[in-house]
Amino acid sequence: RHARGELGEALAWDGAAADLAKARAELHAMRIATAPPSARVTVSLIERFRALLAEGRRIARALSTERVYEALRDGALALVRAPRCSVLERGDDGAASVVYGDAQPVSAGMVREALETERPVAWPRPERPMAADDTLSRSAIRSALCVPIVVRGRVTNFLYLTHGEVDGAFGDDETQIAEFLTTLAGAALENAEGFAKIEAFSRELEERVEARTADLARANQELAGSLEELESTQAELLHAGRMAAVGTLVAGLSHELNNPLTVIVGNAENLLNRAAGDGASRAPLEAIERHAKRAAKLVAALLDFSRTGTPSREPVEADELVDTVVEIVSSEARRRDIELRTSRHPEAPAPLVSQREIESALVNITTNALDVTPPGGAVDISVEPATEGGVRGVRFVISDSGPGISAAVLPQIFDPFFTTKPEGQGTGLGLSLARRAVSAHGGYIRVDSTSSEGTALALWLPAAPIEA
């Protein structure tokens, strides 16, 4: 009791101070007693008190069943001085088996008595003779001690010690020490069960948090995807609104331009019919007629573009489209001292297009390339077969040697009425109309631009189906 009180005071147990005072009074009475056996017991316990306190603290601080078993066995070996020590576990049938420590024969009779009385059972005891235990006799065991361990009011385990060389090795002192250790072990096992439940709950909580975090991450990812899709849809709607306004404007302008162009073409044809076959005025008149007709075609294309219906489409050779573009812009390239280079591919397929719309798109892109290329530079127009998403098609690439497009401007180049040209030198409609025409044909326009290293625009169109 004195040792338990000291330990309780050290561990701040409730009521430990009162227990210690009572134990000290009892110890004082023991010290003045004249009976030699009592004096010997008290001295033996006092000699082992420091070690008992240390081992008790170790047991009390154990937070797992395995650690409690380990501390209990180590303490019993150090204080009770038994050669073999085991921790037994009670089965559903009342029998016990070794779960920790030395593997050794277990006396069923001692276990049964310890379970029934919930008190330590020593064998042999001169003051309380026991019948010979066959299990112990056959195993050449001369002394044994079985101490029950109570957890939450129920015997669940036993501390089991044996000695094969000394009879009656476990007296009152050893029994008291073993009982003290098992009392602490019972409390520690209760704590270990609680700690195990806390750990299990903590793991479950962590798993739930991880699952919720993963769900939240997925939800955030889905939300980000939805937001990105919404922004894309919003941008498309905004672009569609702008293009609708552009379509209205283009329709009005086209109607207004169509009449004067008709007059110009008609007068040019009349003058050509009257001009001499090799007259000096014939060449200028032919140029006027040719370009007036070209303007008329563009006006017609703009009218088609502004309508909701789909213009007629037919297979057109890629080289023919390039030739038309070169014919239209070559004079401007010469005037600016810019080399116009083309690169053809014999296997480039013919796209299925409205010729006027695609020629207009290619001319707009090429004209922009000429506008940003300095004198002495070059603009390249290349054609190559290209498959996109399993669809056979043709790619036109128009690249310039200009200053490139800045990252700040790049997202806006397809917006209607957006232009970087000086006021009065550009409408900002060329690229927006080109992309609308190409998109209507199931194609795309992509930009590859590095500031100070020029710009390349790739225009891809699906090829016309191959006739069987």
mmCIF file of N, CA, C and O in Angstrom, residues 5-65:
data_model
loop_
_atom_site.group_PDB
_atom_site.id
_atom_site.type_symbol
_atom_site.label_atom_id
_atom_site.label_comp_id
_atom_site.label_asym_id
_atom_site.label_seq_id
_atom_site.Cartn_x
_atom_site.Cartn_y
_atom_site.Cartn_z
ATOM 1 N N GLY A 5 0.799 4.039 -2.807
ATOM 2 C CA GLY A 5 0.535 5.429 -2.463
ATOM 3 C C GLY A 5 1.601 6.353 -3.014
ATOM 4 O O GLY A 5 1.318 7.446 -3.512
ATOM 5 N N GLU A 6 2.881 5.928 -2.892
ATOM 6 C CA GLU A 6 3.979 6.732 -3.443
ATOM 7 C C GLU A 6 3.816 6.889 -4.953
ATOM 8 O O GLU A 6 3.995 7.978 -5.512
ATOM 9 N N LEU A 7 3.494 5.783 -5.617
ATOM 10 C CA LEU A 7 3.314 5.832 -7.063
ATOM 11 C C LEU A 7 2.122 6.717 -7.433
ATOM 12 O O LEU A 7 2.187 7.517 -8.374
ATOM 13 N N GLY A 8 1.022 6.572 -6.649
ATOM 14 C CA GLY A 8 -0.159 7.388 -6.934
ATOM 15 C C GLY A 8 0.114 8.859 -6.756
ATOM 16 O O GLY A 8 -0.365 9.695 -7.532
ATOM 17 N N GLU A 9 0.868 9.194 -5.721
ATOM 18 C CA GLU A 9 1.208 10.608 -5.509
ATOM 19 C C GLU A 9 2.086 11.123 -6.646
ATOM 20 O O GLU A 9 1.913 12.248 -7.128
ATOM 21 N N ALA A 10 3.027 10.262 -7.110
ATOM 22 C CA ALA A 10 3.909 10.676 -8.205
ATOM 23 C C ALA A 10 3.133 10.868 -9.495
ATOM 24 O O ALA A 10 3.449 11.744 -10.312
ATOM 25 N N LEU A 11 2.074 10.036 -9.695
ATOM 26 C CA LEU A 11 1.281 10.117 -10.918
ATOM 27 C C LEU A 11 0.022 10.961 -10.746
ATOM 28 O O LEU A 11 -0.817 11.024 -11.655
ATOM 29 N N ALA A 12 -0.125 11.623 -9.574
ATOM 30 C CA ALA A 12 -1.254 12.525 -9.303
ATOM 31 C C ALA A 12 -2.590 11.805 -9.355
ATOM 32 O O ALA A 12 -3.567 12.301 -9.923
ATOM 33 N N TRP A 13 -2.660 10.573 -8.755
ATOM 34 C CA TRP A 13 -3.929 9.857 -8.705
ATOM 35 C C TRP A 13 -4.837 10.494 -7.650
ATOM 36 O O TRP A 13 -4.361 11.032 -6.638
ATOM 37 N N ASP A 14 -6.135 10.408 -7.854
ATOM 38 C CA ASP A 14 -7.088 10.901 -6.866
ATOM 39 C C ASP A 14 -7.012 10.031 -5.602
ATOM 40 O O ASP A 14 -6.991 8.803 -5.681
ATOM 41 N N GLY A 15 -6.995 10.679 -4.441
ATOM 42 C CA GLY A 15 -6.970 9.954 -3.175
ATOM 43 C C GLY A 15 -5.626 9.358 -2.823
ATOM 44 O O GLY A 15 -5.507 8.628 -1.834
ATOM 45 N N ALA A 16 -4.590 9.656 -3.628
ATOM 46 C CA ALA A 16 -3.279 9.049 -3.379
ATOM 47 C C ALA A 16 -2.677 9.540 -2.065
ATOM 48 O O ALA A 16 -2.027 8.785 -1.332
ATOM 49 N N ALA A 17 -2.910 10.805 -1.723
ATOM 50 C CA ALA A 17 -2.323 11.358 -0.490
ATOM 51 C C ALA A 17 -2.886 10.644 0.739
ATOM 52 O O ALA A 17 -2.147 10.297 1.677
ATOM 53 N N ALA A 18 -4.209 10.412 0.761
ATOM 54 C CA ALA A 18 -4.821 9.719 1.899
ATOM 55 C C ALA A 18 -4.329 8.278 1.998
ATOM 56 O O ALA A 18 -4.031 7.778 3.101
ATOM 57 N N ASP A 19 -4.234 7.610 0.851
ATOM 58 C CA ASP A 19 -3.712 6.234 0.864
ATOM 59 C C ASP A 19 -2.287 6.190 1.363
ATOM 60 O O ASP A 19 -1.896 5.271 2.107
ATOM 61 N N LEU A 20 -1.469 7.161 0.963
ATOM 62 C CA LEU A 20 -0.076 7.175 1.393
ATOM 63 C C LEU A 20 0.033 7.400 2.896
ATOM 64 O O LEU A 20 0.853 6.761 3.583
ATOM 65 N N ALA A 21 -0.795 8.308 3.425
ATOM 66 C CA ALA A 21 -0.757 8.557 4.878
ATOM 67 C C ALA A 21 -1.139 7.302 5.647
ATOM 68 O O ALA A 21 -0.516 6.955 6.672
ATOM 69 N N LYS A 22 -2.156 6.613 5.175
ATOM 70 C CA LYS A 22 -2.572 5.387 5.847
ATOM 71 C C LYS A 22 -1.509 4.319 5.758
ATOM 72 O O LYS A 22 -1.231 3.591 6.723
ATOM 73 N N ALA A 23 -0.866 4.224 4.588
ATOM 74 C CA ALA A 23 0.190 3.232 4.413
ATOM 75 C C ALA A 23 1.377 3.522 5.317
ATOM 76 O O ALA A 23 2.003 2.608 5.866
ATOM 77 N N ARG A 24 1.698 4.793 5.468
ATOM 78 C CA ARG A 24 2.835 5.149 6.337
ATOM 79 C C ARG A 24 2.530 4.786 7.786
ATOM 80 O O ARG A 24 3.406 4.334 8.535
ATOM 81 N N ALA A 25 1.279 4.972 8.177
ATOM 82 C CA ALA A 25 0.896 4.601 9.549
ATOM 83 C C ALA A 25 1.017 3.099 9.748
ATOM 84 O O ALA A 25 1.523 2.627 10.782
ATOM 85 N N GLU A 26 0.555 2.357 8.748
ATOM 86 C CA GLU A 26 0.667 0.900 8.846
ATOM 87 C C GLU A 26 2.122 0.467 8.847
ATOM 88 O O GLU A 26 2.509 -0.455 9.585
ATOM 89 N N LEU A 27 2.939 1.124 8.019
ATOM 90 C CA LEU A 27 4.355 0.779 7.973
ATOM 91 C C LEU A 27 5.037 1.077 9.295
ATOM 92 O O LEU A 27 5.887 0.308 9.769
ATOM 93 N N HIS A 28 4.655 2.184 9.903
ATOM 94 C CA HIS A 28 5.223 2.521 11.205
ATOM 95 C C HIS A 28 4.869 1.449 12.234
ATOM 96 O O HIS A 28 5.707 1.029 13.049
ATOM 97 N N ALA A 29 3.621 0.992 12.183
ATOM 98 C CA ALA A 29 3.207 -0.063 13.107
ATOM 99 C C ALA A 29 3.981 -1.346 12.862
ATOM 100 O O ALA A 29 4.353 -2.063 13.786
ATOM 101 N N MET A 30 4.242 -1.619 11.581
ATOM 102 C CA MET A 30 5.008 -2.818 11.235
ATOM 103 C C MET A 30 6.433 -2.723 11.766
ATOM 104 O O MET A 30 7.028 -3.714 12.192
ATOM 105 N N ARG A 31 6.994 -1.521 11.703
ATOM 106 C CA ARG A 31 8.391 -1.361 12.146
ATOM 107 C C ARG A 31 8.552 -1.575 13.648
ATOM 108 O O ARG A 31 9.597 -2.040 14.108
ATOM 109 N N ILE A 32 7.522 -1.219 14.428
ATOM 110 C CA ILE A 32 7.671 -1.365 15.886
ATOM 111 C C ILE A 32 7.163 -2.720 16.374
ATOM 112 O O ILE A 32 7.228 -3.020 17.567
ATOM 113 N N ALA A 33 6.616 -3.505 15.445
ATOM 114 C CA ALA A 33 6.153 -4.840 15.837
ATOM 115 C C ALA A 33 7.345 -5.709 16.192
ATOM 116 O O ALA A 33 8.430 -5.574 15.630
ATOM 117 N N THR A 34 7.175 -6.587 17.099
ATOM 118 C CA THR A 34 8.271 -7.432 17.569
ATOM 119 C C THR A 34 8.373 -8.735 16.806
ATOM 120 O O THR A 34 9.381 -9.439 16.912
ATOM 121 N N ALA A 35 7.332 -9.057 16.030
ATOM 122 C CA ALA A 35 7.363 -10.343 15.343
ATOM 123 C C ALA A 35 8.392 -10.316 14.238
ATOM 124 O O ALA A 35 8.336 -9.466 13.345
ATOM 125 N N PRO A 36 9.404 -11.207 14.267
ATOM 126 C CA PRO A 36 10.462 -11.216 13.247
ATOM 127 C C PRO A 36 9.930 -11.375 11.840
ATOM 128 O O PRO A 36 10.404 -10.698 10.938
ATOM 129 N N PRO A 37 8.914 -12.258 11.551
ATOM 130 C CA PRO A 37 8.453 -12.389 10.160
ATOM 131 C C PRO A 37 7.945 -11.078 9.588
ATOM 132 O O PRO A 37 8.244 -10.728 8.467
ATOM 133 N N SER A 38 7.162 -10.327 10.402
ATOM 134 C CA SER A 38 6.645 -9.050 9.903
ATOM 135 C C SER A 38 7.771 -8.097 9.599
ATOM 136 O O SER A 38 7.743 -7.363 8.610
ATOM 137 N N ALA A 39 8.765 -8.065 10.459
ATOM 138 C CA ALA A 39 9.897 -7.160 10.240
ATOM 139 C C ALA A 39 10.624 -7.538 8.965
ATOM 140 O O ALA A 39 11.019 -6.671 8.175
ATOM 141 N N ARG A 40 10.792 -8.828 8.707
ATOM 142 C CA ARG A 40 11.490 -9.252 7.498
ATOM 143 C C ARG A 40 10.709 -8.872 6.238
ATOM 144 O O ARG A 40 11.265 -8.409 5.258
ATOM 145 N N VAL A 41 9.376 -9.049 6.252
ATOM 146 C CA VAL A 41 8.559 -8.696 5.097
ATOM 147 C C VAL A 41 8.676 -7.216 4.792
ATOM 148 O O VAL A 41 8.861 -6.799 3.659
ATOM 149 N N THR A 42 8.586 -6.391 5.836
ATOM 150 C CA THR A 42 8.628 -4.937 5.633
ATOM 151 C C THR A 42 9.966 -4.510 5.066
ATOM 152 O O THR A 42 10.050 -3.714 4.138
ATOM 153 N N VAL A 43 11.038 -5.043 5.568
ATOM 154 C CA VAL A 43 12.371 -4.687 5.081
ATOM 155 C C VAL A 43 12.538 -5.114 3.626
ATOM 156 O O VAL A 43 13.070 -4.383 2.790
ATOM 157 N N SER A 44 12.035 -6.292 3.292
ATOM 158 C CA SER A 44 12.154 -6.782 1.924
ATOM 159 C C SER A 44 11.433 -5.851 0.950
ATOM 160 O O SER A 44 11.936 -5.542 -0.125
ATOM 161 N N LEU A 45 10.236 -5.415 1.327
ATOM 162 C CA LEU A 45 9.482 -4.521 0.446
ATOM 163 C C LEU A 45 10.151 -3.170 0.316
ATOM 164 O O LEU A 45 10.189 -2.573 -0.761
ATOM 165 N N ILE A 46 10.668 -2.663 1.444
ATOM 166 C CA ILE A 46 11.315 -1.348 1.401
ATOM 167 C C ILE A 46 12.544 -1.385 0.519
ATOM 168 O O ILE A 46 12.826 -0.458 -0.240
ATOM 169 N N GLU A 47 13.298 -2.481 0.557
ATOM 170 C CA GLU A 47 14.497 -2.601 -0.266
ATOM 171 C C GLU A 47 14.155 -2.536 -1.755
ATOM 172 O O GLU A 47 14.921 -2.038 -2.561
ATOM 173 N N ARG A 48 12.998 -3.057 -2.106
ATOM 174 C CA ARG A 48 12.612 -3.085 -3.515
ATOM 175 C C ARG A 48 11.668 -1.939 -3.908
ATOM 176 O O ARG A 48 11.129 -1.908 -4.999
ATOM 177 N N PHE A 49 11.467 -0.983 -2.998
ATOM 178 C CA PHE A 49 10.491 0.075 -3.254
ATOM 179 C C PHE A 49 10.877 0.926 -4.462
ATOM 180 O O PHE A 49 10.040 1.212 -5.317
ATOM 181 N N ARG A 50 12.143 1.347 -4.553
ATOM 182 C CA ARG A 50 12.553 2.212 -5.662
ATOM 183 C C ARG A 50 12.334 1.520 -7.016
ATOM 184 O O ARG A 50 11.801 2.100 -7.952
ATOM 185 N N ALA A 51 12.748 0.260 -7.049
ATOM 186 C CA ALA A 51 12.558 -0.474 -8.298
ATOM 187 C C ALA A 51 11.081 -0.693 -8.581
ATOM 188 O O ALA A 51 10.627 -0.611 -9.734
ATOM 189 N N LEU A 52 10.302 -0.944 -7.512
ATOM 190 C CA LEU A 52 8.865 -1.139 -7.680
ATOM 191 C C LEU A 52 8.204 0.127 -8.222
ATOM 192 O O LEU A 52 7.341 0.070 -9.111
ATOM 193 N N LEU A 53 8.632 1.277 -7.703
ATOM 194 C CA LEU A 53 8.076 2.544 -8.179
ATOM 195 C C LEU A 53 8.412 2.774 -9.653
ATOM 196 O O LEU A 53 7.555 3.166 -10.442
ATOM 197 N N ALA A 54 9.660 2.489 -10.025
ATOM 198 C CA ALA A 54 10.085 2.693 -11.415
ATOM 199 C C ALA A 54 9.336 1.765 -12.368
ATOM 200 O O ALA A 54 8.851 2.183 -13.432
ATOM 201 N N GLU A 55 9.228 0.479 -11.978
ATOM 202 C CA GLU A 55 8.526 -0.463 -12.848
ATOM 203 C C GLU A 55 7.034 -0.140 -12.924
ATOM 204 O O GLU A 55 6.405 -0.288 -13.973
ATOM 205 N N GLY A 56 6.473 0.323 -11.783
ATOM 206 C CA GLY A 56 5.063 0.700 -11.785
ATOM 207 C C GLY A 56 4.793 1.873 -12.719
ATOM 208 O O GLY A 56 3.786 1.899 -13.436
ATOM 209 N N ARG A 57 5.687 2.855 -12.705
ATOM 210 C CA ARG A 57 5.534 3.995 -13.601
ATOM 211 C C ARG A 57 5.597 3.553 -15.069
ATOM 212 O O ARG A 57 4.832 4.024 -15.917
ATOM 213 N N ARG A 58 6.515 2.617 -15.340
ATOM 214 C CA ARG A 58 6.658 2.143 -16.707
ATOM 215 C C ARG A 58 5.375 1.452 -17.181
ATOM 216 O O ARG A 58 4.927 1.651 -18.314
ATOM 217 N N ILE A 59 4.786 0.635 -16.307
ATOM 218 C CA ILE A 59 3.538 -0.041 -16.663
ATOM 219 C C ILE A 59 2.429 0.981 -16.876
ATOM 220 O O ILE A 59 1.662 0.911 -17.844
ATOM 221 N N ALA A 60 2.319 1.948 -15.955
ATOM 222 C CA ALA A 60 1.240 2.924 -16.024
ATOM 223 C C ALA A 60 1.321 3.785 -17.280
ATOM 224 O O ALA A 60 0.299 4.266 -17.785
ATOM 225 N N ARG A 61 2.527 3.984 -17.790
ATOM 226 C CA ARG A 61 2.701 4.854 -18.953
ATOM 227 C C ARG A 61 2.562 4.117 -20.286
ATOM 228 O O ARG A 61 2.572 4.749 -21.341
ATOM 229 N N ALA A 62 2.460 2.805 -20.246
ATOM 230 C CA ALA A 62 2.331 2.042 -21.496
ATOM 231 C C ALA A 62 0.986 2.345 -22.149
ATOM 232 O O ALA A 62 -0.046 2.380 -21.475
ATOM 233 N N LEU A 63 1.007 2.545 -23.471
ATOM 234 C CA LEU A 63 -0.207 2.957 -24.183
ATOM 235 C C LEU A 63 -0.719 1.911 -25.164
ATOM 236 O O LEU A 63 -1.661 2.190 -25.908
ATOM 237 N N SER A 64 -0.113 0.741 -25.177
ATOM 238 C CA SER A 64 -0.611 -0.330 -26.035
ATOM 239 C C SER A 64 -0.576 -1.634 -25.266
ATOM 240 O O SER A 64 0.180 -1.788 -24.294
ATOM 241 N N THR A 65 -1.406 -2.591 -25.654
ATOM 242 C CA THR A 65 -1.463 -3.887 -24.968
ATOM 243 C C THR A 65 -0.105 -4.559 -24.967
ATOM 244 O O THR A 65 0.344 -5.098 -23.936
#
